[in-house]
Short mmCIF file of N, CA and C in Angstrom, two decimals:
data_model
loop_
_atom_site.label_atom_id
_atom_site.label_comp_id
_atom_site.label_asym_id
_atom_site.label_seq_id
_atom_site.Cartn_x
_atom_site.Cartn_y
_atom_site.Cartn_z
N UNK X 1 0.81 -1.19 0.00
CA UNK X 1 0.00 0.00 0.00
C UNK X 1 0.86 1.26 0.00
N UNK X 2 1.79 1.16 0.29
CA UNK X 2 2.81 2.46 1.17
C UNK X 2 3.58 2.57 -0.24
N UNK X 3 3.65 1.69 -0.80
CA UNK X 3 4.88 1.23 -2.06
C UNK X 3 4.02 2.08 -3.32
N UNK X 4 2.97 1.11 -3.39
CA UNK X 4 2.08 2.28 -4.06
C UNK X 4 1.50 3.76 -4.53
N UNK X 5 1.68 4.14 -3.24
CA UNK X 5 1.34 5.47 -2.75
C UNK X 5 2.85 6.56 -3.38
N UNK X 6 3.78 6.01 -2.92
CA UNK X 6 4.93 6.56 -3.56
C UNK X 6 5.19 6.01 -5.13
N UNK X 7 4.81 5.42 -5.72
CA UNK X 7 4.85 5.24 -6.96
C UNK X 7 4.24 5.96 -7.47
N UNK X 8 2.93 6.70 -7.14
CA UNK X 8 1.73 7.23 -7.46
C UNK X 8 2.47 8.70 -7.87
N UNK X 9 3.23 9.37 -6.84
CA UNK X 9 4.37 10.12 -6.87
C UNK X 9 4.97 10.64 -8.14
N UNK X 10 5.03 9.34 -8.92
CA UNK X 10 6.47 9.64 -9.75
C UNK X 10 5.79 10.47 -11.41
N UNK X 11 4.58 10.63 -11.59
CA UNK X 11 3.89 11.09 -12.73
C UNK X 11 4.47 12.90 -12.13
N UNK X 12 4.15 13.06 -11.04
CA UNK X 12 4.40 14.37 -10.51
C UNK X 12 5.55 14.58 -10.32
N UNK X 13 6.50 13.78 -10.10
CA UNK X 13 8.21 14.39 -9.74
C UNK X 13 8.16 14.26 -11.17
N UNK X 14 7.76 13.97 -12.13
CA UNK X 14 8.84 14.16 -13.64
C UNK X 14 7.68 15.14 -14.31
N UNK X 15 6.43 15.30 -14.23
CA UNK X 15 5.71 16.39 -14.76
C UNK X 15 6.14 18.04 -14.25
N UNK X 16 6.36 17.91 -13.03
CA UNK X 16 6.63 19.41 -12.11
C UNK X 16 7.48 20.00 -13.11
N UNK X 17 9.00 19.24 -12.93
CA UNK X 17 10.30 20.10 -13.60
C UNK X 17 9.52 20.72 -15.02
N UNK X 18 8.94 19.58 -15.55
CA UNK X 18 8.40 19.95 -16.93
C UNK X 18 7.82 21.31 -16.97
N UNK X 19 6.90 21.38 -16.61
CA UNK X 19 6.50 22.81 -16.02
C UNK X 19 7.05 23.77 -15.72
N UNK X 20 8.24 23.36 -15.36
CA UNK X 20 9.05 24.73 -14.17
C UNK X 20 10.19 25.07 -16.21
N UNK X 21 10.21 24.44 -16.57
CA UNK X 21 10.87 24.15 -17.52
C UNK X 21 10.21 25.52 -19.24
N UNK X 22 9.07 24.67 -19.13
CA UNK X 22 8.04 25.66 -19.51
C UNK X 22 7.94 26.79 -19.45
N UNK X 23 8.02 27.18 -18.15
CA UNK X 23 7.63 28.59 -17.57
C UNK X 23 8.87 29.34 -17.44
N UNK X 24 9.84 28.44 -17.64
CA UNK X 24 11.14 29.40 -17.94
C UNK X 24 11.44 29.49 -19.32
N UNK X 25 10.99 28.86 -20.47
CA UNK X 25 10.93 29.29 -22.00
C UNK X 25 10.07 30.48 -22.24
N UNK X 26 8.68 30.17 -21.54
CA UNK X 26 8.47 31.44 -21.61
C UNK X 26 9.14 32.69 -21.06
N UNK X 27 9.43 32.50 -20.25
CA UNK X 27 9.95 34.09 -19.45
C UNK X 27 11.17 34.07 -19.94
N UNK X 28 12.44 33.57 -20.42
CA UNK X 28 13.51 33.93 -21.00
C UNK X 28 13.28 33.61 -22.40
N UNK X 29 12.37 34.04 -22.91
CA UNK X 29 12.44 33.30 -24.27
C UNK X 29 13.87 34.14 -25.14
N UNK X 30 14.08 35.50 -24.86
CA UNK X 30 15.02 36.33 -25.50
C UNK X 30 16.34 35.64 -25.31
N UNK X 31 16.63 35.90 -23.90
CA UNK X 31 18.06 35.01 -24.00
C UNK X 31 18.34 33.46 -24.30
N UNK X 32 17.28 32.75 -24.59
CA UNK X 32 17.19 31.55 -25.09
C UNK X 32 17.22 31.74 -26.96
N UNK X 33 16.90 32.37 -27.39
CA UNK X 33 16.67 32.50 -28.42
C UNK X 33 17.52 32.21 -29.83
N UNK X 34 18.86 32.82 -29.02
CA UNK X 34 20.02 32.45 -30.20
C UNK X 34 20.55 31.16 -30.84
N UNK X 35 19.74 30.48 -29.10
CA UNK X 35 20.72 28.91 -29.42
C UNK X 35 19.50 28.05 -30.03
N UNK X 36 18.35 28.15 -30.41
CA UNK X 36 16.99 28.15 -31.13
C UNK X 36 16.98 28.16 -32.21
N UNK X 37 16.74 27.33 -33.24
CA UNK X 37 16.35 27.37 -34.79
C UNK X 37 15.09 27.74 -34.77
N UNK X 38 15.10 28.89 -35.27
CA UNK X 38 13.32 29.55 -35.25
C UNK X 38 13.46 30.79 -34.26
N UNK X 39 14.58 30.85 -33.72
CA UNK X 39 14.88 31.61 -32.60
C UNK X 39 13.57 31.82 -31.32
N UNK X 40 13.02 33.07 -30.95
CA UNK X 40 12.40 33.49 -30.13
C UNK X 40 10.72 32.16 -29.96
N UNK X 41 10.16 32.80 -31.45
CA UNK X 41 9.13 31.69 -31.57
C UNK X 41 8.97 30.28 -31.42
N UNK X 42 10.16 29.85 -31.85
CA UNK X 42 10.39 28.34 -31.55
C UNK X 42 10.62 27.87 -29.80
N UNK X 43 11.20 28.94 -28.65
CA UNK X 43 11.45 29.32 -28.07
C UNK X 43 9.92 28.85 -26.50
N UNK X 44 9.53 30.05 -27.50
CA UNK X 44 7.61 30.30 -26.52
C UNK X 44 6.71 28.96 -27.07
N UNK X 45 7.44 28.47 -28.56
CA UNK X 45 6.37 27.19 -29.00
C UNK X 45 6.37 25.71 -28.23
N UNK X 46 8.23 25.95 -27.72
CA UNK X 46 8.60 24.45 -26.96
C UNK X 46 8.20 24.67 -25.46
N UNK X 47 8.05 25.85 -24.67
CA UNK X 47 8.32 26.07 -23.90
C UNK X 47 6.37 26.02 -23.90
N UNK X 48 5.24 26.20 -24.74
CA UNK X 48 3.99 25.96 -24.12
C UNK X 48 3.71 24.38 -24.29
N UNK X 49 4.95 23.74 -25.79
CA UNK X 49 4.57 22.06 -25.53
C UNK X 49 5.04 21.59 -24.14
N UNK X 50 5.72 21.94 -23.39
CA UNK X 50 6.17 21.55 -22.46
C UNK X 50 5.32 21.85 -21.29
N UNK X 51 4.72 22.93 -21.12
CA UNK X 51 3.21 23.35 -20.19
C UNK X 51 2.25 22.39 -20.56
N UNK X 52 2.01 22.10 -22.10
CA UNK X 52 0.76 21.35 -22.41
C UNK X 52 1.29 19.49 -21.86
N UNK X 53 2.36 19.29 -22.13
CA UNK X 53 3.02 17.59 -21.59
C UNK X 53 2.41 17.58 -19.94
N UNK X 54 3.31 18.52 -19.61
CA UNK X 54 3.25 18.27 -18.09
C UNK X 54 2.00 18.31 -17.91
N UNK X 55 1.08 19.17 -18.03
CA UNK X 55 -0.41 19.09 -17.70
C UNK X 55 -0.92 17.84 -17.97
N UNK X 56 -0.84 17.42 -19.40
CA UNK X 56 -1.41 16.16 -19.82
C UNK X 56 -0.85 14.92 -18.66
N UNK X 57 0.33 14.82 -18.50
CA UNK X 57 0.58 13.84 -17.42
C UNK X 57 0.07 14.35 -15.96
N UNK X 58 -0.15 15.12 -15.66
CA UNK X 58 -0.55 15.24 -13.90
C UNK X 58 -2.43 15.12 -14.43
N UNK X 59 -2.80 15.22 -15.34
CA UNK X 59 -4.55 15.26 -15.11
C UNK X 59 -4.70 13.64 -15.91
N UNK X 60 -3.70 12.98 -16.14
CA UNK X 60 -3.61 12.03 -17.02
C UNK X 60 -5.17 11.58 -18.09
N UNK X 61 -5.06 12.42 -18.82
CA UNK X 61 -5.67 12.52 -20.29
C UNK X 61 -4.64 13.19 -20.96
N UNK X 62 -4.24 11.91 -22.06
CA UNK X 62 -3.86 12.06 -23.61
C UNK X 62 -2.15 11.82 -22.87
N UNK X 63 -2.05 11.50 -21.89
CA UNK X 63 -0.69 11.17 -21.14
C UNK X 63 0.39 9.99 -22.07
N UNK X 64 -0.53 9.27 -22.46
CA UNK X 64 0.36 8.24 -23.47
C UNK X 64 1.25 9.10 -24.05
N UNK X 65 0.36 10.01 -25.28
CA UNK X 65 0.81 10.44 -26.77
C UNK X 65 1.95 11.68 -26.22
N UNK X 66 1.27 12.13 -24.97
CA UNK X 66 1.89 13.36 -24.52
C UNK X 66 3.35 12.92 -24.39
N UNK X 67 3.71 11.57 -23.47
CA UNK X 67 4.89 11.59 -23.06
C UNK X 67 5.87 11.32 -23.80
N UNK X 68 5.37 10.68 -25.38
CA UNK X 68 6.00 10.29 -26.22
C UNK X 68 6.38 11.64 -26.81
N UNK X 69 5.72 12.55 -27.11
CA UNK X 69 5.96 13.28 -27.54
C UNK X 69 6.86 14.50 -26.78
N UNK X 70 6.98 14.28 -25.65
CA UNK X 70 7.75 15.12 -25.01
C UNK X 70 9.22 14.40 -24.65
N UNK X 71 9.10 12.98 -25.21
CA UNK X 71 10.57 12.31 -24.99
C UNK X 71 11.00 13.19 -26.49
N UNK X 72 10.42 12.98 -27.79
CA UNK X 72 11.14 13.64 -28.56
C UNK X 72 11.38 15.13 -28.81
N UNK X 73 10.67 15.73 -28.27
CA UNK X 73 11.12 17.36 -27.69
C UNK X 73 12.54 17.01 -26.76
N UNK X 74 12.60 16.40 -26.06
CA UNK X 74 13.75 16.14 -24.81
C UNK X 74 14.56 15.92 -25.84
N UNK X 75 14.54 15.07 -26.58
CA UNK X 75 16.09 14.19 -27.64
C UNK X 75 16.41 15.46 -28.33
N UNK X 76 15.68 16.20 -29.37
CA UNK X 76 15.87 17.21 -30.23
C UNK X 76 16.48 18.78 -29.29
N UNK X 77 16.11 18.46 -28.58
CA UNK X 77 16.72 19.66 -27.84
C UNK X 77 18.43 19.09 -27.53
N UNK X 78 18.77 18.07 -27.58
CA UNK X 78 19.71 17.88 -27.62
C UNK X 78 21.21 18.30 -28.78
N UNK X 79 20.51 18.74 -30.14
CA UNK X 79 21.10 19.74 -30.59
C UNK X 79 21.56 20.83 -30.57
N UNK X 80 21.04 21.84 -29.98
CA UNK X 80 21.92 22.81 -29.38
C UNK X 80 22.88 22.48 -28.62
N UNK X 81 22.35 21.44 -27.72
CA UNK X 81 23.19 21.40 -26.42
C UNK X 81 24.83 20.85 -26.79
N UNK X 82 24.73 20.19 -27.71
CA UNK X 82 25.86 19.64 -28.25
C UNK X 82 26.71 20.68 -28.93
N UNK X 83 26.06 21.34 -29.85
CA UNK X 83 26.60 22.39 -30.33
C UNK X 83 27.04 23.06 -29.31
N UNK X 84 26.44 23.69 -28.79
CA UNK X 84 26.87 24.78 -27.62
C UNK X 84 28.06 24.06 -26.98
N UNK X 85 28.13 22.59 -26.72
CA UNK X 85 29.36 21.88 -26.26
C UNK X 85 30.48 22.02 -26.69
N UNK X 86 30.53 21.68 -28.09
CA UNK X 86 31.35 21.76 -29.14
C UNK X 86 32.06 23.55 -29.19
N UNK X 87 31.12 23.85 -29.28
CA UNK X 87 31.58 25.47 -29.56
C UNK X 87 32.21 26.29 -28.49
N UNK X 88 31.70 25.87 -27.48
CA UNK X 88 32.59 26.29 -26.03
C UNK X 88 33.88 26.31 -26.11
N UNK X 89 34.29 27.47 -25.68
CA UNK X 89 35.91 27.76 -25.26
C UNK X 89 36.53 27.14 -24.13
N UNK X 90 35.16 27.18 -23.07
CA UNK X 90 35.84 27.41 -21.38
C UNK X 90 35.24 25.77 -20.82
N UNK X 91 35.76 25.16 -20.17
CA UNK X 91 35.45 23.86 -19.16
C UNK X 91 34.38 23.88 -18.50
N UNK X 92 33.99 24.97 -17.92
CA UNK X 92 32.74 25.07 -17.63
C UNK X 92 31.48 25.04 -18.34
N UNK X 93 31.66 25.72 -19.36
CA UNK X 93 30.15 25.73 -20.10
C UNK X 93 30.31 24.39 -20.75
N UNK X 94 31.31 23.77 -20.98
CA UNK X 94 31.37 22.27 -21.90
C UNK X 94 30.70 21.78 -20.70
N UNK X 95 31.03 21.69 -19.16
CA UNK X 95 30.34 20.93 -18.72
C UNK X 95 29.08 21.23 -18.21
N UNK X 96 28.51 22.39 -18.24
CA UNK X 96 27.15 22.96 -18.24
C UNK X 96 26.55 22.46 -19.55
N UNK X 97 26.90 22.51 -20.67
CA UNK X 97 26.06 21.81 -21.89
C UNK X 97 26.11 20.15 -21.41
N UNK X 98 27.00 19.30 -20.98
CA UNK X 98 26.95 17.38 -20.88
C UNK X 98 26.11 17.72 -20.05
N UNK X 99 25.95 18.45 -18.65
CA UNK X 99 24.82 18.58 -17.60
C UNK X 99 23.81 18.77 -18.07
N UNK X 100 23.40 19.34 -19.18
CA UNK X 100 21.84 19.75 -20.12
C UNK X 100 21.78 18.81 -20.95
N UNK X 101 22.29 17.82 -21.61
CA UNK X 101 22.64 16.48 -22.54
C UNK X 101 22.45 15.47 -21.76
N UNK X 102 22.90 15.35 -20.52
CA UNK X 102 22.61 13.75 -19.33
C UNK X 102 21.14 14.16 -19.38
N UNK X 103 20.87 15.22 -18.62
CA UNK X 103 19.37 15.47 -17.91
C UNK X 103 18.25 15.35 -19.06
N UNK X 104 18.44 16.19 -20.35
CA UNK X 104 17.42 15.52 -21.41
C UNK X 104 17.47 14.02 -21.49
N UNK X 105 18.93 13.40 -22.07
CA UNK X 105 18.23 11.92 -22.13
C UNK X 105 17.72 11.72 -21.64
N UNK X 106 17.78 12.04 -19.92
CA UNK X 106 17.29 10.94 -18.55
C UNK X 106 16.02 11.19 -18.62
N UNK X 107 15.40 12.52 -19.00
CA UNK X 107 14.25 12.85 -18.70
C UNK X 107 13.66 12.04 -20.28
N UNK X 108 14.24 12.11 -21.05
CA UNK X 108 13.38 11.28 -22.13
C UNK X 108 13.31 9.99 -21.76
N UNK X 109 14.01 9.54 -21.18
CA UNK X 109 14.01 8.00 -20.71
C UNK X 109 13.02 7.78 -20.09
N UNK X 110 12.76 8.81 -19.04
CA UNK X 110 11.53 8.18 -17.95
C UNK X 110 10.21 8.92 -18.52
N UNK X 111 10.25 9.99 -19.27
CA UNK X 111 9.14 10.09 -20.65
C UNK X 111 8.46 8.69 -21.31
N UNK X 112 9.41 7.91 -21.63
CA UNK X 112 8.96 6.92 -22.52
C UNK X 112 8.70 5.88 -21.79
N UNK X 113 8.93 5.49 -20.09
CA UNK X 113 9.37 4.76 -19.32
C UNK X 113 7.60 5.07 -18.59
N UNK X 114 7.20 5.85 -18.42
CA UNK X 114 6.05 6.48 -18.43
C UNK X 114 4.73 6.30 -19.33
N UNK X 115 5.54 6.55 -20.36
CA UNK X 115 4.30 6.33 -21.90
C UNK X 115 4.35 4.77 -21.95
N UNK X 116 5.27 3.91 -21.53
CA UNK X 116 4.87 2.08 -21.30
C UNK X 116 4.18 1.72 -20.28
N UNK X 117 4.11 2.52 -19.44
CA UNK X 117 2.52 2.10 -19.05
C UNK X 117 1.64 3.16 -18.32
N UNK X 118 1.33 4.19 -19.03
CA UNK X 118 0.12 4.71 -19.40
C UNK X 118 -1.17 4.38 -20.27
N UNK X 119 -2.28 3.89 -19.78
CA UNK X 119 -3.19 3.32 -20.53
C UNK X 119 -4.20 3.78 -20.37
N UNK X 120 -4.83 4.75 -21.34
CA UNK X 120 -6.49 4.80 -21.97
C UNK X 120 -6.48 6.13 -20.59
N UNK X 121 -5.65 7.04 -20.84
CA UNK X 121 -5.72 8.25 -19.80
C UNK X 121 -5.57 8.24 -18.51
N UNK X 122 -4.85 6.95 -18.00
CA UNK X 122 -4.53 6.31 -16.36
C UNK X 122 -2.70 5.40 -16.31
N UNK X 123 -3.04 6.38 -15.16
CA UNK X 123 -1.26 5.21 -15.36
C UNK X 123 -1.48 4.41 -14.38
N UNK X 124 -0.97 2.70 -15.16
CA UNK X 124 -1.40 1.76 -14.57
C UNK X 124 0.35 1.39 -14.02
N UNK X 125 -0.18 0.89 -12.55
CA UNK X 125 1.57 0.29 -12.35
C UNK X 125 1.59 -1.33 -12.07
#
């Protein structure tokens, strides 16, 4: 029962960041912008798919398609990050971009880890 209850948990520890994630595309969308194909717009567009994911997983309706689809927002964002790796001068920002490159995979991982068993708008464990 107790095991449960904290499993129940885990739709919300990986939806929250999503959100918090969101709400910082929107509000920096400018200084985000450069490292953006599409710049600014592309910017406010990932940053409301990412409001609309997380929602879809905490009210779980459309949570399947959602999480799938927010594992491949997570992977594709992984282009900049690499770039920005690559292009770095200083040790630090190389390892501030692998720190933004681990955390997308991971978070696409448990995206899709999520979308295997989400069923018919309920996550079943």
């Amino acid at each position: 029962m107790y095991m449960q209850t904290v499993i129940s948990l885990g739709k919300y520890l990986f939806a929250i960041p999503l959100f918090i994630f969101g709400l910082m595309h929107l509000m920096s969308a400018d200084q985000m912008a450069s490292m953006a194909p599409g710049g600014a717009f592309m910017v406010y567009f990932t940053g409301l798919c990412l409001l609309a994911g997380s929602v879809s997983v905490m009210i779980g309706k459309y949570d399947k398609l959602a999480s799938v689809l927010i594992a491949l927002l997570l992977l594709l964002f992984l282009i900049p990050h690499v770039q920005g790796m690559m292009n770095a001068t200083d040790e630090g920002t190389k390892a501030m971009q692998m720190i933004n490159i681990l955390k997308n995979i991971s978070m696409a991982g448990g995206a899709l880890a999520y979308a295997a068993l989400a069923k018919d708008g309920r996550y079943v464990s």
